[in-house]
Amino acid sequence: MDDFKSVYCKGCWQQMRVPIFIRSPLSFPFRMMGIKTSRMHPNLCTICESMFTKVKKNKQIDIQATVMFADLRGYTALSEHADPAGIARLLNKFYDECAPAIWKRDGIINKMIGDAVLAIFNFPVEQHDHVHQAVMAALEIQRKFSDMQSEFSDISGMNAPVKVGIGIHTGTASIGELGTNYKDFTIIGSVVNKASRIQGVAQNGEILITDDAYHCIKVDYPQLEPRAYNLKGIDQPVIAFAVPL
Ligand SMILES: [Zn+2]
């Protein structure tokens, strides 16, 4: 599982051609300076978290990104019935299973929002096929959940199946450091909003992607059926496609 881990920061290398060592004995002087591995991705460093906007000479920058929301379903109902320790174990397990699927494909986990993971692809490590990478990560997460169903149900202490709903969208988003004391960065913009909303209408165990995302991977799935959704806060119906598992 650890074979994707790099000895130097991939973000700093790609953006600045500076080798910042985060593993191996070479990382020692960097650690002495307080530079550590980012919690968003084990191949990035804390410079990437706090300095990217400085390196880019801006508080906020626009990037092309693919945003993925993966949401643990039934969590609200579970939290009313299962014991808190079981819920915490379930959330940890969810995170542990989602994270490597995302990290292996150079995506970062920007945040855990309650029971959902917000992942970003194409920043800070750029990828020409970031939509494809996001879809591959989503497929791996769904496969893991179907393979480990009984394990997840046992952890939660409930008999009900534990499922994940995933939404993916791609476009121009804004990344920046919001607030003065904020160390890491936040992604904002309609891309994030739409990815979140499309995740909201994905069924349990489903991967829903917007037409913008589908356009980028159509060659892999030429014949998916379009579906129209009316989403809260978005005027026009949104066309989306379910990726076959
Ligand atoms: Zn870095």
PDB file of C-alpha atoms and ligand atoms in Angstrom:
ATOM      1  CA  MET A   1       0.000   0.000   0.000  1.00  0.00           C
ATOM      2  CA  ASP A   2       2.957   2.298   0.657  1.00  0.00           C
ATOM      3  CA  ASP A   3       4.667   1.788  -2.699  1.00  0.00           C
ATOM      4  CA  PHE A   4       3.404   5.090  -4.090  1.00  0.00           C
ATOM      5  CA  LYS A   5       5.200   7.068  -1.403  1.00  0.00           C
ATOM      6  CA  SER A   6       7.967   9.354  -2.644  1.00  0.00           C
ATOM      7  CA  VAL A   7      11.149  10.384  -0.774  1.00  0.00           C
ATOM      8  CA  TYR A   8      10.786  14.028  -1.853  1.00  0.00           C
ATOM      9  CA  CYS A   9       7.768  16.331  -2.156  1.00  0.00           C
ATOM     10  CA  LYS A  10       6.174  15.874  -5.585  1.00  0.00           C
ATOM     11  CA  GLY A  11       4.413  19.251  -5.391  1.00  0.00           C
ATOM     12  CA  CYS A  12       7.555  21.287  -4.707  1.00  0.00           C
ATOM     13  CA  TRP A  13       9.452  19.356  -7.342  1.00  0.00           C
ATOM     14  CA  GLN A  14       6.860  19.847 -10.044  1.00  0.00           C
ATOM     15  CA  GLN A  15       6.141  23.497  -9.256  1.00  0.00           C
ATOM     16  CA  MET A  16       9.597  24.783  -8.311  1.00  0.00           C
ATOM     17  CA  ARG A  17      12.116  22.058  -9.226  1.00  0.00           C
ATOM     18  CA  VAL A  18      13.245  22.066  -5.613  1.00  0.00           C
ATOM     19  CA  PRO A  19      13.810  18.660  -3.979  1.00  0.00           C
ATOM     20  CA  ILE A  20      12.288  18.890  -0.508  1.00  0.00           C
ATOM     21  CA  PHE A  21      12.969  15.533   1.121  1.00  0.00           C
ATOM     22  CA  ILE A  22      10.141  14.183   3.257  1.00  0.00           C
ATOM     23  CA  ARG A  23      11.393  10.587   3.711  1.00  0.00           C
ATOM     24  CA  SER A  24      14.756   8.845   4.029  1.00  0.00           C
ATOM     25  CA  PRO A  25      17.694  10.254   6.104  1.00  0.00           C
ATOM     26  CA  LEU A  26      17.846  13.180   3.650  1.00  0.00           C
ATOM     27  CA  SER A  27      14.613  14.502   5.178  1.00  0.00           C
ATOM     28  CA  PHE A  28      16.313  15.157   8.521  1.00  0.00           C
ATOM     29  CA  PRO A  29      17.468  18.764   7.853  1.00  0.00           C
ATOM     30  CA  PHE A  30      14.036  19.605   6.435  1.00  0.00           C
ATOM     31  CA  ARG A  31      12.316  18.216   9.507  1.00  0.00           C
ATOM     32  CA  MET A  32      14.642  20.290  11.659  1.00  0.00           C
ATOM     33  CA  MET A  33      13.262  23.327   9.817  1.00  0.00           C
ATOM     34  CA  GLY A  34       9.732  22.195  10.594  1.00  0.00           C
ATOM     35  CA  ILE A  35       8.898  20.914   7.113  1.00  0.00           C
ATOM     36  CA  LYS A  36       6.785  17.786   7.376  1.00  0.00           C
ATOM     37  CA  THR A  37       4.593  15.561   5.263  1.00  0.00           C
ATOM     38  CA  SER A  38       1.238  17.107   4.415  1.00  0.00           C
ATOM     39  CA  ARG A  39      -1.815  15.449   5.911  1.00  0.00           C
ATOM     40  CA  MET A  40      -3.568  16.084   2.565  1.00  0.00           C
ATOM     41  CA  HIS A  41      -1.182  13.771   0.742  1.00  0.00           C
ATOM     42  CA  PRO A  42       1.843  11.756   1.925  1.00  0.00           C
ATOM     43  CA  ASN A  43       3.845  12.883  -1.135  1.00  0.00           C
ATOM     44  CA  LEU A  44       3.402  16.586  -0.403  1.00  0.00           C
ATOM     45  CA  CYS A  45       4.980  18.734   2.264  1.00  0.00           C
ATOM     46  CA  THR A  46       3.726  21.456   4.554  1.00  0.00           C
ATOM     47  CA  ILE A  47       5.308  24.092   2.278  1.00  0.00           C
ATOM     48  CA  CYS A  48       2.782  23.056  -0.359  1.00  0.00           C
ATOM     49  CA  GLU A  49      -0.066  23.615   2.079  1.00  0.00           C
ATOM     50  CA  SER A  50       0.839  27.091   3.177  1.00  0.00           C
ATOM     51  CA  MET A  51       3.144  28.500   0.524  1.00  0.00           C
ATOM     52  CA  PHE A  52       1.589  27.687  -2.792  1.00  0.00           C
ATOM     53  CA  THR A  53      -0.200  30.973  -3.065  1.00  0.00           C
ATOM     54  CA  LYS A  54       3.049  32.740  -2.083  1.00  0.00           C
ATOM     55  CA  VAL A  55       5.023  30.790  -4.650  1.00  0.00           C
ATOM     56  CA  LYS A  56       2.353  31.637  -7.179  1.00  0.00           C
ATOM     57  CA  LYS A  57       2.531  35.251  -5.941  1.00  0.00           C
ATOM     58  CA  ASN A  58      -1.154  35.437  -5.197  1.00  0.00           C
ATOM     59  CA  LYS A  59      -3.556  34.964  -2.316  1.00  0.00           C
ATOM     60  CA  GLN A  60      -5.888  33.150  -4.616  1.00  0.00           C
ATOM     61  CA  ILE A  61      -5.293  31.356  -7.873  1.00  0.00           C
ATOM     62  CA  ASP A  62      -7.581  29.843 -10.472  1.00  0.00           C
ATOM     63  CA  ILE A  63      -6.844  26.279 -11.457  1.00  0.00           C
ATOM     64  CA  GLN A  64      -8.335  23.543 -13.582  1.00  0.00           C
ATOM     65  CA  ALA A  65      -9.331  20.840 -11.159  1.00  0.00           C
ATOM     66  CA  THR A  66     -11.464  17.763 -10.747  1.00  0.00           C
ATOM     67  CA  VAL A  67     -13.366  17.686  -7.479  1.00  0.00           C
ATOM     68  CA  MET A  68     -14.688  14.499  -5.951  1.00  0.00           C
ATOM     69  CA  PHE A  69     -17.024  14.127  -2.998  1.00  0.00           C
ATOM     70  CA  ALA A  70     -17.354  10.673  -1.452  1.00  0.00           C
ATOM     71  CA  ASP A  71     -20.044  10.485   1.185  1.00  0.00           C
ATOM     72  CA  LEU A  72     -20.657   7.763   3.726  1.00  0.00           C
ATOM     73  CA  ARG A  73     -24.346   6.995   3.489  1.00  0.00           C
ATOM     74  CA  GLY A  74     -26.670   6.327   6.352  1.00  0.00           C
ATOM     75  CA  TYR A  75     -24.296   8.083   8.679  1.00  0.00           C
ATOM     76  CA  THR A  76     -26.954  10.346  10.182  1.00  0.00           C
ATOM     77  CA  ALA A  77     -29.240   7.425  10.923  1.00  0.00           C
ATOM     78  CA  LEU A  78     -26.288   5.460  12.271  1.00  0.00           C
ATOM     79  CA  SER A  79     -25.182   8.247  14.563  1.00  0.00           C
ATOM     80  CA  GLU A  80     -28.606   8.188  16.216  1.00  0.00           C
ATOM     81  CA  HIS A  81     -28.550   4.454  16.920  1.00  0.00           C
ATOM     82  CA  ALA A  82     -24.999   3.116  17.044  1.00  0.00           C
ATOM     83  CA  ASP A  83     -22.575   3.854  19.859  1.00  0.00           C
ATOM     84  CA  PRO A  84     -20.186   6.809  19.350  1.00  0.00           C
ATOM     85  CA  ALA A  85     -17.076   4.608  19.479  1.00  0.00           C
ATOM     86  CA  GLY A  86     -18.493   2.432  16.688  1.00  0.00           C
ATOM     87  CA  ILE A  87     -19.253   5.522  14.610  1.00  0.00           C
ATOM     88  CA  ALA A  88     -15.716   6.842  15.105  1.00  0.00           C
ATOM     89  CA  ARG A  89     -14.292   3.467  14.050  1.00  0.00           C
ATOM     90  CA  LEU A  90     -16.502   3.467  10.983  1.00  0.00           C
ATOM     91  CA  LEU A  91     -15.442   6.990   9.965  1.00  0.00           C
ATOM     92  CA  ASN A  92     -11.778   6.097  10.482  1.00  0.00           C
ATOM     93  CA  LYS A  93     -12.179   2.977   8.396  1.00  0.00           C
ATOM     94  CA  PHE A  94     -13.936   4.980   5.680  1.00  0.00           C
ATOM     95  CA  TYR A  95     -11.072   7.486   5.628  1.00  0.00           C
ATOM     96  CA  ASP A  96      -8.404   4.751   5.689  1.00  0.00           C
ATOM     97  CA  GLU A  97      -9.987   3.027   2.699  1.00  0.00           C
ATOM     98  CA  CYS A  98     -10.661   6.196   0.673  1.00  0.00           C
ATOM     99  CA  ALA A  99      -7.332   7.919   1.239  1.00  0.00           C
ATOM    100  CA  PRO A 100      -4.934   5.471  -0.494  1.00  0.00           C
ATOM    101  CA  ALA A 101      -7.270   5.180  -3.511  1.00  0.00           C
ATOM    102  CA  ILE A 102      -6.997   8.968  -3.917  1.00  0.00           C
ATOM    103  CA  TRP A 103      -3.322   9.365  -2.977  1.00  0.00           C
ATOM    104  CA  LYS A 104      -2.127   6.638  -5.346  1.00  0.00           C
ATOM    105  CA  ARG A 105      -3.500   8.758  -8.184  1.00  0.00           C
ATOM    106  CA  ASP A 106      -1.929  12.008  -6.959  1.00  0.00           C
ATOM    107  CA  GLY A 107      -5.205  13.442  -5.696  1.00  0.00           C
ATOM    108  CA  ILE A 108      -5.260  15.238  -2.360  1.00  0.00           C
ATOM    109  CA  ILE A 109      -7.779  15.038   0.430  1.00  0.00           C
ATOM    110  CA  ASN A 110      -8.499  18.669   1.086  1.00  0.00           C
ATOM    111  CA  LYS A 111     -11.004  18.090   3.848  1.00  0.00           C
ATOM    112  CA  MET A 112     -13.237  15.683   5.695  1.00  0.00           C
ATOM    113  CA  ILE A 113     -16.583  17.434   5.900  1.00  0.00           C
ATOM    114  CA  GLY A 114     -18.595  15.481   8.433  1.00  0.00           C
ATOM    115  CA  ASP A 115     -19.108  12.145   6.746  1.00  0.00           C
ATOM    116  CA  ALA A 116     -17.776  13.183   3.317  1.00  0.00           C
ATOM    117  CA  VAL A 117     -14.303  13.284   1.812  1.00  0.00           C
ATOM    118  CA  LEU A 118     -13.447  16.230  -0.475  1.00  0.00           C
ATOM    119  CA  ALA A 119     -10.692  15.244  -2.891  1.00  0.00           C
ATOM    120  CA  ILE A 120      -8.977  17.424  -5.501  1.00  0.00           C
ATOM    121  CA  PHE A 121      -7.138  16.191  -8.578  1.00  0.00           C
ATOM    122  CA  ASN A 122      -4.681  18.266 -10.646  1.00  0.00           C
ATOM    123  CA  PHE A 123      -3.444  20.394  -7.739  1.00  0.00           C
ATOM    124  CA  PRO A 124      -0.743  20.834  -6.654  1.00  0.00           C
ATOM    125  CA  VAL A 125       0.529  17.864  -8.690  1.00  0.00           C
ATOM    126  CA  GLU A 126      -0.635  18.477 -12.243  1.00  0.00           C
ATOM    127  CA  GLN A 127      -2.082  15.603 -14.262  1.00  0.00           C
ATOM    128  CA  HIS A 128      -3.186  15.770 -17.876  1.00  0.00           C
ATOM    129  CA  ASP A 129      -5.844  13.107 -17.162  1.00  0.00           C
ATOM    130  CA  HIS A 130      -7.170  14.297 -13.808  1.00  0.00           C
ATOM    131  CA  VAL A 131     -10.792  13.373 -14.523  1.00  0.00           C
ATOM    132  CA  HIS A 132      -9.752   9.840 -15.423  1.00  0.00           C
ATOM    133  CA  GLN A 133      -7.672   9.594 -12.229  1.00  0.00           C
ATOM    134  CA  ALA A 134     -10.610  10.781 -10.110  1.00  0.00           C
ATOM    135  CA  VAL A 135     -12.928   8.216 -11.698  1.00  0.00           C
ATOM    136  CA  MET A 136     -10.375   5.442 -11.123  1.00  0.00           C
ATOM    137  CA  ALA A 137     -10.134   6.447  -7.458  1.00  0.00           C
ATOM    138  CA  ALA A 138     -13.933   6.457  -7.168  1.00  0.00           C
ATOM    139  CA  LEU A 139     -14.156   2.984  -8.730  1.00  0.00           C
ATOM    140  CA  GLU A 140     -11.578   1.655  -6.285  1.00  0.00           C
ATOM    141  CA  ILE A 141     -13.484   3.126  -3.324  1.00  0.00           C
ATOM    142  CA  GLN A 142     -16.776   1.569  -4.481  1.00  0.00           C
ATOM    143  CA  ARG A 143     -15.124  -1.815  -5.086  1.00  0.00           C
ATOM    144  CA  LYS A 144     -13.557  -1.762  -1.656  1.00  0.00           C
ATOM    145  CA  PHE A 145     -16.904  -1.008  -0.067  1.00  0.00           C
ATOM    146  CA  SER A 146     -18.637  -3.814  -1.866  1.00  0.00           C
ATOM    147  CA  ASP A 147     -15.820  -6.274  -1.052  1.00  0.00           C
ATOM    148  CA  MET A 148     -15.680  -5.278   2.613  1.00  0.00           C
ATOM    149  CA  GLN A 149     -19.388  -4.877   3.224  1.00  0.00           C
ATOM    150  CA  SER A 150     -19.649  -7.234   6.183  1.00  0.00           C
ATOM    151  CA  GLU A 151     -16.561  -5.715   7.765  1.00  0.00           C
ATOM    152  CA  PHE A 152     -18.054  -2.236   7.569  1.00  0.00           C
ATOM    153  CA  SER A 153     -21.389  -3.400   8.967  1.00  0.00           C
ATOM    154  CA  ASP A 154     -19.598  -5.119  11.863  1.00  0.00           C
ATOM    155  CA  ILE A 155     -17.594  -2.011  12.696  1.00  0.00           C
ATOM    156  CA  SER A 156     -20.687   0.170  12.768  1.00  0.00           C
ATOM    157  CA  GLY A 157     -22.485  -2.340  14.998  1.00  0.00           C
ATOM    158  CA  MET A 158     -25.520  -2.145  12.700  1.00  0.00           C
ATOM    159  CA  ASN A 159     -27.011  -4.711  10.387  1.00  0.00           C
ATOM    160  CA  ALA A 160     -27.740  -2.153   7.696  1.00  0.00           C
ATOM    161  CA  PRO A 161     -25.348  -2.109   4.736  1.00  0.00           C
ATOM    162  CA  VAL A 162     -22.826   0.732   4.677  1.00  0.00           C
ATOM    163  CA  LYS A 163     -22.588   2.424   1.295  1.00  0.00           C
ATOM    164  CA  VAL A 164     -20.853   5.358  -0.329  1.00  0.00           C
ATOM    165  CA  GLY A 165     -22.244   7.887  -2.807  1.00  0.00           C
ATOM    166  CA  ILE A 166     -19.720   9.661  -5.043  1.00  0.00           C
ATOM    167  CA  GLY A 167     -20.010  12.814  -7.178  1.00  0.00           C
ATOM    168  CA  ILE A 168     -17.373  14.162  -9.592  1.00  0.00           C
ATOM    169  CA  HIS A 169     -17.193  17.444 -11.484  1.00  0.00           C
ATOM    170  CA  THR A 170     -14.413  19.271 -13.288  1.00  0.00           C
ATOM    171  CA  GLY A 171     -13.743  22.892 -14.219  1.00  0.00           C
ATOM    172  CA  THR A 172     -12.109  26.107 -13.039  1.00  0.00           C
ATOM    173  CA  ALA A 173     -11.895  26.470  -9.292  1.00  0.00           C
ATOM    174  CA  SER A 174     -10.288  28.975  -7.004  1.00  0.00           C
ATOM    175  CA  ILE A 175      -7.699  27.902  -4.467  1.00  0.00           C
ATOM    176  CA  GLY A 176      -6.504  30.207  -1.776  1.00  0.00           C
ATOM    177  CA  GLU A 177      -5.663  30.835   1.801  1.00  0.00           C
ATOM    178  CA  LEU A 178      -8.762  32.205   3.421  1.00  0.00           C
ATOM    179  CA  GLY A 179      -8.346  34.115   6.644  1.00  0.00           C
ATOM    180  CA  THR A 180      -5.135  35.390   8.189  1.00  0.00           C
ATOM    181  CA  ASN A 181      -4.362  32.574  10.600  1.00  0.00           C
ATOM    182  CA  TYR A 182      -5.261  29.832   8.202  1.00  0.00           C
ATOM    183  CA  LYS A 183      -2.339  27.590   7.335  1.00  0.00           C
ATOM    184  CA  ASP A 184      -3.712  25.273   4.705  1.00  0.00           C
ATOM    185  CA  PHE A 185      -5.709  26.130   1.648  1.00  0.00           C
ATOM    186  CA  THR A 186      -9.346  25.958   0.689  1.00  0.00           C
ATOM    187  CA  ILE A 187     -10.916  25.312  -2.688  1.00  0.00           C
ATOM    188  CA  ILE A 188     -13.963  27.371  -3.606  1.00  0.00           C
ATOM    189  CA  GLY A 189     -16.183  28.029  -6.586  1.00  0.00           C
ATOM    190  CA  SER A 190     -19.097  26.577  -8.474  1.00  0.00           C
ATOM    191  CA  VAL A 191     -17.090  23.444  -9.327  1.00  0.00           C
ATOM    192  CA  VAL A 192     -17.034  22.488  -5.664  1.00  0.00           C
ATOM    193  CA  ASN A 193     -20.693  23.322  -5.208  1.00  0.00           C
ATOM    194  CA  LYS A 194     -21.781  21.307  -8.238  1.00  0.00           C
ATOM    195  CA  ALA A 195     -19.619  18.305  -7.288  1.00  0.00           C
ATOM    196  CA  SER A 196     -21.192  18.353  -3.851  1.00  0.00           C
ATOM    197  CA  ARG A 197     -24.750  18.623  -5.215  1.00  0.00           C
ATOM    198  CA  ILE A 198     -24.245  15.845  -7.742  1.00  0.00           C
ATOM    199  CA  GLN A 199     -22.900  13.649  -4.950  1.00  0.00           C
ATOM    200  CA  GLY A 200     -26.083  14.456  -3.052  1.00  0.00           C
ATOM    201  CA  VAL A 201     -28.241  12.848  -5.754  1.00  0.00           C
ATOM    202  CA  ALA A 202     -25.955   9.861  -6.390  1.00  0.00           C
ATOM    203  CA  GLN A 203     -27.570   6.685  -5.137  1.00  0.00           C
ATOM    204  CA  ASN A 204     -25.911   4.456  -2.576  1.00  0.00           C
ATOM    205  CA  GLY A 205     -22.987   2.698  -4.230  1.00  0.00           C
ATOM    206  CA  GLU A 206     -23.140   4.962  -7.281  1.00  0.00           C
ATOM    207  CA  ILE A 207     -20.570   7.201  -9.005  1.00  0.00           C
ATOM    208  CA  LEU A 208     -22.240  10.174 -10.701  1.00  0.00           C
ATOM    209  CA  ILE A 209     -20.207  12.458 -12.924  1.00  0.00           C
ATOM    210  CA  THR A 210     -21.289  15.690 -14.619  1.00  0.00           C
ATOM    211  CA  ASP A 211     -21.367  16.118 -18.392  1.00  0.00           C
ATOM    212  CA  ASP A 212     -18.153  18.204 -18.204  1.00  0.00           C
ATOM    213  CA  ALA A 213     -16.402  15.300 -16.496  1.00  0.00           C
ATOM    214  CA  TYR A 214     -17.964  12.732 -18.826  1.00  0.00           C
ATOM    215  CA  HIS A 215     -16.713  14.662 -21.849  1.00  0.00           C
ATOM    216  CA  CYS A 216     -13.116  13.991 -20.660  1.00  0.00           C
ATOM    217  CA  ILE A 217     -13.502  10.224 -20.231  1.00  0.00           C
ATOM    218  CA  LYS A 218     -16.069   9.458 -22.917  1.00  0.00           C
ATOM    219  CA  VAL A 219     -13.551   7.368 -24.815  1.00  0.00           C
ATOM    220  CA  ASP A 220     -13.537   4.888 -21.886  1.00  0.00           C
ATOM    221  CA  TYR A 221     -17.344   4.767 -21.604  1.00  0.00           C
ATOM    222  CA  PRO A 222     -18.808   5.758 -24.988  1.00  0.00           C
ATOM    223  CA  GLN A 223     -22.423   4.821 -24.340  1.00  0.00           C
ATOM    224  CA  LEU A 224     -23.563   6.074 -20.957  1.00  0.00           C
ATOM    225  CA  GLU A 225     -27.129   7.324 -20.688  1.00  0.00           C
ATOM    226  CA  PRO A 226     -27.552  10.985 -19.698  1.00  0.00           C
ATOM    227  CA  ARG A 227     -29.770  11.839 -16.749  1.00  0.00           C
ATOM    228  CA  ALA A 228     -31.096  15.310 -15.889  1.00  0.00           C
ATOM    229  CA  TYR A 229     -31.167  16.521 -12.291  1.00  0.00           C
ATOM    230  CA  ASN A 230     -32.614  19.667 -10.793  1.00  0.00           C
ATOM    231  CA  LEU A 231     -30.144  20.607  -8.113  1.00  0.00           C
ATOM    232  CA  LYS A 232     -30.598  23.038  -5.270  1.00  0.00           C
ATOM    233  CA  GLY A 233     -28.945  26.397  -5.977  1.00  0.00           C
ATOM    234  CA  ILE A 234     -28.316  25.624  -9.670  1.00  0.00           C
ATOM    235  CA  ASP A 235     -30.751  27.151 -12.182  1.00  0.00           C
ATOM    236  CA  GLN A 236     -30.394  24.859 -15.181  1.00  0.00           C
ATOM    237  CA  PRO A 237     -30.923  21.094 -14.940  1.00  0.00           C
ATOM    238  CA  VAL A 238     -27.562  19.351 -14.566  1.00  0.00           C
ATOM    239  CA  ILE A 239     -26.789  16.455 -16.915  1.00  0.00           C
ATOM    240  CA  ALA A 240     -24.934  13.625 -15.257  1.00  0.00           C
ATOM    241  CA  PHE A 241     -23.863  10.061 -15.994  1.00  0.00           C
ATOM    242  CA  ALA A 242     -23.481   7.032 -13.735  1.00  0.00           C
ATOM    243  CA  VAL A 243     -20.133   5.281 -14.244  1.00  0.00           C
ATOM    244  CA  PRO A 244     -20.579   1.478 -14.395  1.00  0.00           C
ATOM    245  CA  LEU A 245     -18.818  -0.292 -11.520  1.00  0.00           C
TER     246      LEU A 245
HETATM  247 ZN    ZN B   1       6.077  20.571  -1.016  1.00  0.00          ZN
END
